[in-house]
Coordinates of C-alpha atoms in Angstrom, one line a residue:
Chain A
M1 CA 0.0 0.0 0.0
A2 CA 2.7 2.4 1.0
A3 CA 4.7 1.8 -2.2
P4 CA 2.0 2.8 -4.7
L5 CA 1.1 5.8 -2.5
R6 CA 4.8 7.0 -2.4
S7 CA 5.1 6.6 -6.2
W8 CA 1.8 8.5 -6.7
I9 CA 3.1 11.3 -4.5
R10 CA 6.4 11.3 -6.3
A11 CA 4.6 11.4 -9.6
G12 CA 2.5 14.2 -8.4
C13 CA 5.5 16.2 -7.2
Q14 CA 7.2 15.5 -10.6
T15 CA 4.2 16.9 -12.5
L16 CA 4.0 19.9 -10.1
Q17 CA 7.7 20.5 -10.7
G18 CA 7.3 20.0 -14.4
F19 CA 4.4 22.6 -14.3
K20 CA 6.5 25.1 -12.4
D21 CA 9.4 24.6 -14.9
S22 CA 7.2 25.1 -17.9
L23 CA 5.7 28.3 -16.3
S24 CA 9.1 29.8 -15.7
M25 CA 10.2 28.8 -19.2
S26 CA 7.1 30.5 -20.8
L27 CA 7.8 33.6 -18.6
L28 CA 11.4 33.6 -19.9
Q29 CA 10.2 33.3 -23.5
K30 CA 7.9 36.3 -23.1
R31 CA 10.5 38.6 -21.6
N32 CA 14.1 37.6 -22.0
L33 CA 15.2 38.9 -18.7
N34 CA 18.7 37.4 -19.0
V35 CA 19.3 39.3 -22.3
T36 CA 18.3 42.7 -20.8
R37 CA 20.5 42.3 -17.8
M38 CA 23.5 41.4 -20.0
L39 CA 23.0 44.3 -22.3
G40 CA 24.3 47.6 -20.9
T41 CA 22.6 50.2 -23.1
E42 CA 18.8 50.9 -23.3
K43 CA 18.8 51.0 -27.1
E44 CA 20.2 47.5 -27.5
A45 CA 17.7 46.3 -25.0
E46 CA 14.8 47.9 -26.9
A47 CA 16.0 46.4 -30.2
V48 CA 16.1 43.0 -28.7
E49 CA 12.7 43.4 -27.1
E50 CA 11.2 44.5 -30.4
A51 CA 12.8 41.5 -32.2
E52 CA 11.4 39.2 -29.5
A53 CA 7.9 40.8 -29.7
G54 CA 7.9 40.5 -33.5
G55 CA 9.0 36.9 -33.2
E56 CA 6.5 36.2 -30.5
A57 CA 3.6 37.7 -32.5
G58 CA 4.6 35.7 -35.5
E59 CA 4.7 32.6 -33.4
A60 CA 1.3 33.5 -31.8
E61 CA -0.3 33.9 -35.2
K62 CA 1.0 30.5 -36.2
D63 CA -0.2 28.9 -33.0
S64 CA -3.4 30.8 -32.3
R65 CA -6.7 28.8 -32.5
R66 CA -8.6 31.9 -33.2
K67 CA -8.3 33.6 -36.6
V68 CA -7.8 37.4 -36.5
V69 CA -10.1 38.9 -39.2
S70 CA -9.9 42.5 -40.5
P71 CA -13.0 44.7 -40.4
E72 CA -13.0 44.9 -44.3
T73 CA -13.2 41.1 -44.5
S74 CA -16.0 41.1 -41.9
M75 CA -18.0 43.6 -44.0
K76 CA -17.6 41.3 -47.1
Y77 CA -18.7 38.3 -45.0
L78 CA -21.9 40.0 -44.1
D79 CA -22.8 40.3 -47.8
S80 CA -21.8 36.7 -48.6
E81 CA -23.9 33.6 -49.2
A82 CA -22.3 31.8 -46.3
F83 CA -23.7 34.5 -43.9
A84 CA -27.2 34.4 -45.4
L85 CA -27.2 30.6 -45.2
G86 CA -26.0 30.5 -41.6
Y87 CA -28.2 33.2 -40.1
R88 CA -31.2 33.0 -42.4
G89 CA -31.8 36.7 -42.6
K90 CA -32.2 37.1 -38.9
P91 CA -29.9 39.1 -36.5
V92 CA -26.8 37.2 -35.5
W93 CA -28.2 36.9 -31.9
F94 CA -31.6 35.6 -32.9
Y95 CA -31.0 31.9 -32.8
Y96 CA -28.6 31.9 -29.9
R97 CA -29.8 30.2 -26.8
R98 CA -28.1 30.9 -23.4
N99 CA -27.5 28.1 -20.9
F100 CA -28.3 28.9 -17.3
K101 CA -30.0 27.3 -14.4
G102 CA -33.4 28.6 -13.4
G103 CA -36.1 30.8 -14.9
K104 CA -34.5 34.3 -14.4
P105 CA -31.4 34.8 -16.6
P106 CA -28.3 36.1 -14.8
P107 CA -26.1 38.8 -16.5
T108 CA -24.0 37.4 -19.4
R109 CA -20.5 36.2 -18.7
R110 CA -17.5 38.6 -18.6
T111 CA -15.8 37.2 -21.7
C112 CA -15.8 34.1 -23.9
I113 CA -12.2 34.4 -25.1
R114 CA -9.3 33.9 -22.7
K115 CA -5.7 33.8 -23.8
G116 CA -6.6 34.1 -27.4
Q117 CA -9.0 31.2 -27.6
L118 CA -12.6 30.3 -26.7
S119 CA -12.8 29.2 -23.1
T120 CA -16.5 28.3 -23.0
A121 CA -18.6 25.6 -24.7
S122 CA -21.4 28.0 -25.6
P123 CA -19.8 31.3 -26.7
C124 CA -21.8 34.4 -27.3
P125 CA -23.1 35.3 -30.8
I126 CA -20.1 37.5 -31.7
C127 CA -17.3 35.4 -30.2
R128 CA -18.5 32.2 -31.8
D129 CA -18.1 33.6 -35.3
E130 CA -14.6 34.9 -36.0
Y131 CA -15.7 36.8 -39.0
L132 CA -18.0 39.0 -37.0
V133 CA -15.8 41.9 -36.1
L134 CA -17.3 44.9 -34.3
N135 CA -16.1 48.0 -36.1
F136 CA -17.7 51.4 -36.6
Q137 CA -17.4 50.9 -40.4
N138 CA -19.2 47.6 -40.2
V139 CA -22.6 49.2 -40.1
K140 CA -24.6 46.1 -41.2
L141 CA -23.4 44.2 -38.1
L142 CA -23.9 47.2 -35.7
E143 CA -27.5 47.8 -36.9
Q144 CA -28.4 44.3 -35.8
F145 CA -27.7 45.3 -32.2
V146 CA -29.5 48.7 -32.3
S147 CA -33.2 48.7 -31.7
P148 CA -35.1 50.1 -34.8
Y149 CA -37.8 51.4 -32.5
T150 CA -35.9 53.2 -29.8
G151 CA -32.6 53.9 -31.5
E152 CA -30.7 52.5 -28.4
V153 CA -28.2 49.7 -28.2
L154 CA -30.0 46.4 -27.3
D155 CA -29.3 45.0 -23.8
S156 CA -26.8 42.2 -23.5
M157 CA -29.6 40.2 -21.7
L158 CA -31.6 40.2 -24.9
T159 CA -28.7 39.6 -27.4
G160 CA -26.7 37.2 -25.1
V161 CA -23.3 38.8 -25.9
C162 CA -20.5 38.7 -23.3
Q163 CA -19.8 41.9 -21.3
K164 CA -16.5 42.6 -23.0
Q165 CA -18.1 42.4 -26.5
H166 CA -21.1 44.5 -25.3
Q167 CA -18.7 47.3 -24.1
Q168 CA -16.9 47.1 -27.5
L169 CA -20.2 47.2 -29.3
I170 CA -21.3 50.4 -27.4
I171 CA -18.0 52.0 -28.2
E172 CA -18.2 51.2 -31.9
V173 CA -21.9 52.3 -32.1
M174 CA -20.9 55.7 -30.6
R175 CA -18.0 56.0 -33.1
A176 CA -20.5 55.2 -35.9
W177 CA -22.8 58.0 -34.6
D178 CA -19.9 60.4 -34.5
E179 CA -18.9 59.6 -38.1
G180 CA -22.5 59.8 -39.3
L181 CA -22.6 56.1 -40.4
L182 CA -25.5 55.3 -38.1
E183 CA -28.4 57.7 -37.4
K184 CA -28.6 58.8 -33.8
K185 CA -31.9 59.6 -32.0
L186 CA -31.9 63.4 -31.7
P187 CA -34.0 65.7 -29.5
T188 CA -36.2 68.4 -31.1
R189 CA -34.4 71.7 -30.6
V190 CA -36.8 74.5 -29.6
Y191 CA -35.7 78.1 -30.4
D192 CA -36.7 81.3 -28.7
Y193 CA -36.5 84.0 -31.4
E194 CA -36.2 86.7 -28.8
D195 CA -32.7 85.4 -27.9
Y196 CA -31.4 86.1 -31.4
K197 CA -33.0 89.6 -31.9
S198 CA -30.4 91.5 -29.8
Chain B
M1 CA 4.6 80.0 -23.8
A2 CA 1.5 77.9 -23.5
A3 CA 1.4 76.2 -26.9
S4 CA -1.8 74.2 -26.1
F5 CA -4.6 76.1 -24.7
I6 CA -5.5 75.0 -21.1
S7 CA -8.2 76.9 -19.3
R8 CA -8.9 77.0 -15.6
T9 CA -12.4 78.2 -14.9
F10 CA -13.4 80.2 -11.9
L11 CA -16.9 79.4 -10.7
S12 CA -18.9 82.2 -9.3
Y13 CA -21.4 80.6 -7.0
T14 CA -23.5 83.6 -5.9
S15 CA -26.9 83.6 -7.7
C16 CA -28.1 87.3 -7.6
G17 CA -25.0 89.3 -7.0
S18 CA -22.7 87.5 -9.4
I19 CA -23.1 89.8 -12.4
R20 CA -22.6 92.8 -10.2
T21 CA -19.4 91.5 -8.7
L22 CA -18.1 90.5 -12.1
K23 CA -18.8 93.9 -13.6
D24 CA -17.2 95.6 -10.5
A25 CA -14.1 93.4 -10.9
V26 CA -13.9 94.4 -14.5
A27 CA -14.6 98.1 -13.8
V28 CA -11.8 98.5 -11.1
G29 CA -8.9 100.4 -12.6
C30 CA -10.1 100.2 -16.2
T31 CA -12.5 101.8 -18.7
R32 CA -16.0 100.1 -19.0
R33 CA -16.6 98.7 -22.5
N34 CA -20.0 97.9 -24.0
F35 CA -20.9 94.3 -23.9
V36 CA -23.1 94.4 -26.9
T37 CA -21.4 92.5 -29.7
T38 CA -23.9 92.4 -32.6
G39 CA -24.8 95.6 -34.5
K40 CA -28.3 96.8 -35.0
Y41 CA -30.3 95.9 -38.1
Q42 CA -30.1 98.7 -40.7
Q43 CA -32.6 99.4 -43.5
A44 CA -31.1 99.1 -46.9
N45 CA -31.9 102.7 -47.9
S46 CA -28.6 104.1 -48.8
E47 CA -25.3 103.2 -50.5
D48 CA -23.5 103.6 -47.1
D49 CA -25.4 100.6 -45.7
K50 CA -23.8 98.3 -48.2
L51 CA -20.6 98.8 -46.4
N52 CA -22.1 97.0 -43.4
T53 CA -23.0 94.0 -45.5
V54 CA -21.8 90.5 -44.6
Q55 CA -20.5 88.0 -47.1
N56 CA -22.3 84.7 -47.0
S57 CA -21.1 81.3 -48.3
Q58 CA -22.4 81.9 -51.8
G59 CA -20.2 85.0 -52.2
A60 CA -23.1 87.4 -52.6
T61 CA -23.0 90.4 -50.3
H62 CA -26.2 91.0 -48.3
Q63 CA -27.3 92.7 -45.1
D64 CA -28.4 90.7 -42.0
P65 CA -31.2 88.4 -43.1
F66 CA -32.6 87.6 -39.6
P67 CA -34.8 90.7 -39.2
I68 CA -36.5 90.0 -42.5
F69 CA -36.8 86.3 -41.7
S70 CA -38.4 86.9 -38.3
K71 CA -41.1 89.3 -39.7
Q72 CA -44.6 88.0 -39.1
E73 CA -45.5 88.3 -42.7
V74 CA -42.5 86.3 -43.9
Q75 CA -42.9 83.6 -41.2
G76 CA -46.6 83.2 -42.3
L77 CA -45.5 82.8 -46.0
L78 CA -42.9 80.3 -45.1
E79 CA -45.3 78.3 -42.9
R80 CA -47.8 78.1 -45.8
I81 CA -45.1 77.0 -48.2
T82 CA -43.9 74.3 -45.8
G83 CA -47.3 72.7 -45.7
F84 CA -48.6 70.3 -43.1
N85 CA -48.6 66.6 -44.1
A86 CA -49.8 65.2 -40.8
L87 CA -48.7 61.7 -41.6
K88 CA -45.2 62.9 -42.4
V89 CA -44.9 65.2 -39.3
A90 CA -46.3 62.7 -36.9
G91 CA -44.7 59.8 -38.8
P92 CA -42.6 57.0 -37.4
Q93 CA -40.0 58.2 -34.9
K94 CA -37.6 56.6 -32.5
K95 CA -38.9 56.9 -29.0
P96 CA -39.0 54.9 -25.8
L97 CA -41.3 51.9 -25.9
Q98 CA -44.7 52.7 -24.4
R99 CA -47.9 50.9 -24.0
A100 CA -50.8 52.1 -26.2
V101 CA -53.3 54.2 -24.3
Y102 CA -57.0 53.7 -25.1
K103 CA -59.5 56.4 -24.3
L104 CA -63.3 56.5 -24.7
L105 CA -64.2 60.1 -25.8
T106 CA -67.2 62.2 -26.8
D107 CA -67.1 64.1 -30.1
E108 CA -66.2 67.4 -28.4
Q109 CA -63.4 65.7 -26.4
L110 CA -62.1 64.0 -29.6
D111 CA -62.0 67.4 -31.4
K112 CA -60.2 68.9 -28.4
E113 CA -57.6 66.1 -28.5
L114 CA -57.1 66.5 -32.2
Q115 CA -56.6 70.2 -31.8
E116 CA -54.0 69.7 -29.0
A117 CA -52.2 67.1 -31.2
H118 CA -52.2 69.6 -34.1
G119 CA -50.6 72.2 -31.8
R120 CA -47.9 69.8 -30.7
L121 CA -47.1 68.9 -34.2
K122 CA -47.0 72.5 -35.2
E123 CA -44.3 73.1 -32.6
K124 CA -42.2 70.5 -34.4
L125 CA -42.3 72.6 -37.5
Q126 CA -40.6 75.6 -35.9
M127 CA -38.0 77.0 -38.2
P128 CA -34.4 77.4 -37.0
P129 CA -33.4 81.1 -37.3
F130 CA -31.7 82.0 -40.6
M131 CA -28.7 84.2 -39.7
N132 CA -25.3 85.3 -41.0
P133 CA -22.2 83.9 -39.2
Y134 CA -21.1 85.8 -36.2
K135 CA -18.1 88.0 -35.9
D136 CA -16.1 87.9 -32.7
N137 CA -15.7 91.1 -30.8
T138 CA -11.9 91.5 -30.2
T139 CA -11.8 94.8 -28.3
P140 CA -10.2 94.2 -24.8
L141 CA -12.2 95.0 -21.6
S142 CA -9.0 96.1 -19.8
L143 CA -5.3 96.2 -20.5
D144 CA -3.1 95.2 -17.5
P145 CA 0.5 94.8 -18.7
D146 CA 1.5 94.5 -15.0
L147 CA -0.3 91.2 -14.9
A148 CA 1.5 89.8 -17.9
D149 CA 2.8 86.1 -17.5
F150 CA 0.9 85.6 -14.3
D151 CA 0.6 81.9 -15.2
T152 CA 1.4 79.5 -18.0
A153 CA -2.3 79.2 -19.0
K154 CA -5.1 81.6 -19.6
Y155 CA -7.9 81.9 -17.1
V156 CA -11.5 81.7 -18.3
F157 CA -14.2 83.2 -16.0
T158 CA -17.8 82.1 -16.6
D159 CA -20.9 83.5 -15.0
I160 CA -22.9 80.5 -14.0
S161 CA -25.9 82.3 -12.4
Y162 CA -29.2 80.5 -12.7
G163 CA -31.7 82.0 -15.1
V164 CA -29.1 83.4 -17.5
K165 CA -29.5 82.3 -21.1
D166 CA -26.5 80.6 -22.8
R167 CA -26.3 83.3 -25.5
H168 CA -26.1 86.1 -22.9
R169 CA -23.8 84.5 -20.5
H170 CA -20.7 86.6 -19.5
V171 CA -17.5 84.7 -20.3
V172 CA -14.2 86.6 -20.1
V173 CA -10.6 85.5 -20.6
R174 CA -7.5 86.8 -18.9
E175 CA -4.9 86.5 -21.6
L176 CA -1.2 85.8 -20.8
D177 CA -0.2 89.3 -21.7
G178 CA -2.5 90.5 -18.9
S179 CA -5.4 91.8 -20.9
L180 CA -9.0 90.9 -20.1
N181 CA -11.1 90.1 -23.2
I182 CA -14.6 88.9 -23.9
A183 CA -14.2 85.3 -24.7
P184 CA -14.4 84.3 -28.4
R185 CA -17.6 82.4 -29.3
S186 CA -15.9 79.1 -29.5
T187 CA -14.8 79.4 -25.9
R188 CA -18.3 80.5 -24.8
E189 CA -19.8 77.5 -26.6
R190 CA -17.4 75.2 -24.7
M191 CA -18.1 76.7 -21.4
N192 CA -21.9 76.5 -22.0
Q193 CA -21.6 72.8 -22.8
I194 CA -19.5 72.2 -19.6
Y195 CA -21.8 74.1 -17.2
N196 CA -25.1 73.7 -19.0
P197 CA -24.9 70.5 -21.0
R198 CA -27.6 70.0 -23.6
E199 CA -28.9 66.7 -25.0
G200 CA -27.8 66.1 -28.5
R201 CA -24.9 68.6 -28.4
E202 CA -21.4 67.1 -28.2
F203 CA -18.4 68.8 -26.6
F204 CA -16.2 68.2 -29.7
K205 CA -17.6 68.9 -33.1
P206 CA -18.7 65.5 -34.5
R207 CA -16.7 64.0 -37.4
M208 CA -19.9 63.8 -39.3
F209 CA -19.5 67.5 -40.2
N210 CA -16.1 66.9 -41.9
E211 CA -15.8 67.2 -45.7
Q212 CA -15.7 63.5 -46.5
N213 CA -18.5 62.4 -44.2
L214 CA -20.7 65.3 -45.3
E215 CA -20.2 64.4 -49.0
R216 CA -21.0 60.8 -48.4
M217 CA -24.2 61.6 -46.4
I218 CA -25.3 64.2 -49.0
S219 CA -24.9 61.6 -51.8
K220 CA -27.0 59.2 -49.7
K221 CA -29.7 61.9 -49.4
Q222 CA -29.7 62.0 -45.6
Y223 CA -30.5 65.7 -45.8
I224 CA -33.0 65.9 -42.8
Y225 CA -30.6 64.0 -40.5
I226 CA -27.7 66.4 -41.2
L227 CA -29.8 69.4 -40.7
D228 CA -31.4 68.1 -37.5
R229 CA -28.0 67.3 -36.1
A230 CA -26.6 70.7 -37.1
C231 CA -29.5 72.3 -35.2
C232 CA -28.8 70.3 -32.1
Q233 CA -25.0 70.8 -32.2
F234 CA -24.5 74.4 -33.3
E235 CA -26.0 77.9 -32.8
P236 CA -27.8 79.4 -35.8
D237 CA -25.1 82.0 -36.3
D238 CA -22.1 79.6 -35.9
P239 CA -20.0 79.5 -39.1
D240 CA -20.0 75.7 -39.1
Y241 CA -23.8 75.7 -38.9
V242 CA -24.1 78.2 -41.8
N243 CA -21.6 76.3 -44.0
V244 CA -23.3 72.9 -43.4
T245 CA -26.9 74.1 -43.9
R246 CA -26.1 76.2 -47.0
R247 CA -24.3 73.2 -48.4
V248 CA -27.3 70.9 -47.8
Y249 CA -29.7 73.5 -49.2
S250 CA -27.7 73.9 -52.5
A251 CA -27.4 70.1 -52.7
V252 CA -31.2 69.8 -52.3
N253 CA -31.7 72.4 -55.0
D254 CA -29.3 70.7 -57.4
A255 CA -30.9 67.3 -56.8
K256 CA -34.5 68.9 -57.0
A257 CA -35.3 66.9 -53.8
F258 CA -37.7 69.5 -52.4
E259 CA -40.3 66.9 -51.6
D260 CA -38.0 65.3 -49.0
L261 CA -37.9 68.5 -47.0
R262 CA -41.6 69.5 -47.4
S263 CA -43.5 69.3 -44.1
T264 CA -40.3 69.5 -42.1
R265 CA -38.9 72.4 -40.1
H266 CA -36.1 73.0 -42.7
F267 CA -38.3 73.8 -45.7
G268 CA -38.9 77.4 -44.7
C269 CA -35.1 78.0 -44.3
L270 CA -34.4 76.3 -47.6
A271 CA -37.0 78.5 -49.4
F272 CA -35.6 81.6 -47.7
Y273 CA -32.1 80.7 -48.7
L274 CA -33.0 80.1 -52.3
V275 CA -34.9 83.4 -52.6
W276 CA -32.2 85.3 -50.7
N277 CA -29.6 84.2 -53.2
R278 CA -31.9 84.5 -56.3
M279 CA -31.8 80.7 -56.9
S280 CA -35.6 80.0 -56.5
D281 CA -36.4 78.9 -60.1
L282 CA -36.1 75.2 -59.6
L283 CA -38.3 75.4 -56.5
L284 CA -40.9 77.4 -58.4
L285 CA -40.8 74.8 -61.2
D286 CA -41.3 72.0 -58.7
M287 CA -44.3 73.8 -57.2
L288 CA -45.9 74.4 -60.6
N289 CA -45.3 70.7 -61.6
R290 CA -47.2 69.6 -58.4
D291 CA -50.0 72.1 -59.0
L292 CA -49.2 74.1 -55.9
I293 CA -50.2 77.5 -57.3
S294 CA -50.8 79.2 -54.0
D295 CA -47.3 78.1 -52.8
A296 CA -45.8 79.5 -56.1
K297 CA -47.6 82.8 -55.4
D298 CA -46.3 82.9 -51.9
L299 CA -42.7 82.3 -53.1
V300 CA -42.9 85.2 -55.5
I301 CA -44.4 87.5 -52.8
L302 CA -41.4 86.4 -50.6
H303 CA -39.1 87.4 -53.4
C304 CA -40.7 90.8 -53.6
I305 CA -40.3 91.3 -49.8
I306 CA -36.6 90.3 -49.8
H307 CA -35.7 92.1 -52.9
P308 CA -37.9 95.2 -52.9
D309 CA -35.8 97.0 -55.5
S310 CA -36.1 94.2 -58.1
Q311 CA -38.1 94.4 -61.4
C312 CA -40.3 91.6 -60.2
A313 CA -41.4 93.7 -57.1
T314 CA -42.3 96.7 -59.2
S315 CA -44.3 94.6 -61.7
V316 CA -46.1 92.7 -59.0
G317 CA -46.8 96.0 -57.2
R318 CA -48.4 97.3 -60.4
L319 CA -51.0 94.4 -60.5
E320 CA -54.5 95.4 -59.4
K321 CA -55.4 92.0 -58.0
E322 CA -52.8 89.7 -56.7
E323 CA -54.0 86.6 -58.5
P324 CA -51.7 83.6 -58.3
V325 CA -51.3 83.1 -62.0
A326 CA -50.7 86.8 -62.8
V327 CA -48.1 87.1 -59.9
V328 CA -46.2 84.0 -61.1
K329 CA -46.3 85.3 -64.7
A330 CA -44.8 88.6 -63.5
Y331 CA -41.9 86.8 -61.9
I332 CA -41.3 84.6 -64.9
E333 CA -41.2 87.6 -67.3
T334 CA -38.9 89.7 -65.1
E335 CA -36.6 87.6 -62.9
A336 CA -36.6 84.0 -64.0
K337 CA -33.5 82.3 -65.5
L338 CA -35.4 79.1 -66.5
K339 CA -38.0 81.1 -68.4
A340 CA -39.0 78.5 -71.0
Q341 CA -39.4 75.6 -68.6
L342 CA -41.4 77.7 -66.1
E343 CA -43.7 79.1 -68.8
L344 CA -44.3 75.5 -70.1
S345 CA -45.2 74.1 -66.7
L346 CA -47.4 77.1 -65.9
Q347 CA -49.2 76.6 -69.2
A348 CA -49.6 72.8 -68.4
M349 CA -51.0 73.7 -65.0
E350 CA -53.5 76.2 -66.3
D351 CA -54.7 73.6 -68.9
A352 CA -55.1 71.0 -66.2
M353 CA -57.1 73.5 -64.0
R354 CA -59.3 74.4 -66.9
T355 CA -60.1 70.7 -67.8
K356 CA -60.8 70.0 -64.1
E357 CA -63.2 72.9 -63.9
K358 CA -65.0 71.8 -67.1
S359 CA -65.3 68.2 -65.8
E360 CA -66.7 69.5 -62.5
E361 CA -69.3 71.7 -64.4
R362 CA -70.3 68.7 -66.5
S363 CA -70.7 66.4 -63.5
S364 CA -72.7 69.1 -61.5
S365 CA -75.0 70.0 -64.5

């Protein structure tokens, strides 16, 4: 009895040590602390860091499980057949069904994407489709999240998007209002002619 | 030297005595200056008055249009020209979701409700004032060279007393050379937005009013939205407001898209702008094509009021009875540039009226 237990503990310690080693290695890879300590001048250190960052980004792109799509590609996607087939002419959040316990829905999750990849089994309508990029120029996508009756951005409880995407959506809608790509709901300005007669 | 302008504002918290204290502060040790910035309206009677004329965006020199625009007669004319298509004015709007309210009413109560609704809708058709762009008053209130370089930034003093209208708010700037000036209009607008924020007005000018975005929106025919947003954002005598609105009016004129603006608050200003700059032929043509003869007459009368020295005014004055067709004919013969087209459409309209009268006589007899 003791022998298997001891071996199990040893195995556990080994894996723990292995985990610690891999963590420190990844930290070293991200920021080559040894190199910066060795180099005397700041300029050389910056050059090395830039090279590292470029290399890392290149490596990240090769390794990432989530494709990075440009806003222009996203705009083309919204006009494509694939989009029409997938979403059947409805808003992108229409057929999404949230999973939660009970009758009253809680607020949507903070984010679906952690460390560059999906970390949930049921991601929100925007995170689940890599080709849906929230951008102020992507008016067709933004319009789906703005109420045609009130002119306000739809609540995340209705659309089911995660909070991070909801904040990004609000920012992009405000940018679109600023550029005049989306029509904002305006109050009726009332004038008193007497003010202008002086 | 303060390369970027940073203002620190001094808030005067007293409600009644603030203006007095501000004036006293200004009056101590300096000469009092007149706060009135805009000149009085002058009648165009002599050649000397033409020196006081202001250049508008079209390049034509004119006097101040606002006194003529705000006349009862002119406002009535413009209201009649605008029309009142109830379905368009009360049409679909973006508003908070509300439950429908059902009421059981007698005939008198129903009439009263309809009248009140009509009044509410009429308020929506109030025309924004048609003015020339303002000119900043640059005379200093006091010169204090002893105070020069008191700080690295200018100080802006704003009178935030309750009950003072934004346009009449006292805003003064202590410059770095020690002089005290009335704040330029841009500074006053910023201070108003800080202390008295208004819904629909942004602190920074929206990018929508930049060249590229304006061109795009005009090509997409979003005239009403541009004008509504300009009304919310700017004052009527702001140079930006004047540029944007005049640009949209001339685009509407070129595209002949008058029907888009009919029954909105902007149609009156559009008509006034076209008549002011003697560009009203296309609008008159549109009215004649739609058989709006009374509107056409009103437009010509407006032309006579705005340009009393013109040939058209004298020939209309000579008419015994101001009959619509005769008045329009007088305009076409004297002032019109699209003479042939206007005569043709007037003829077509007269023929249509005659056939209509004949058919009515036949049906009644």
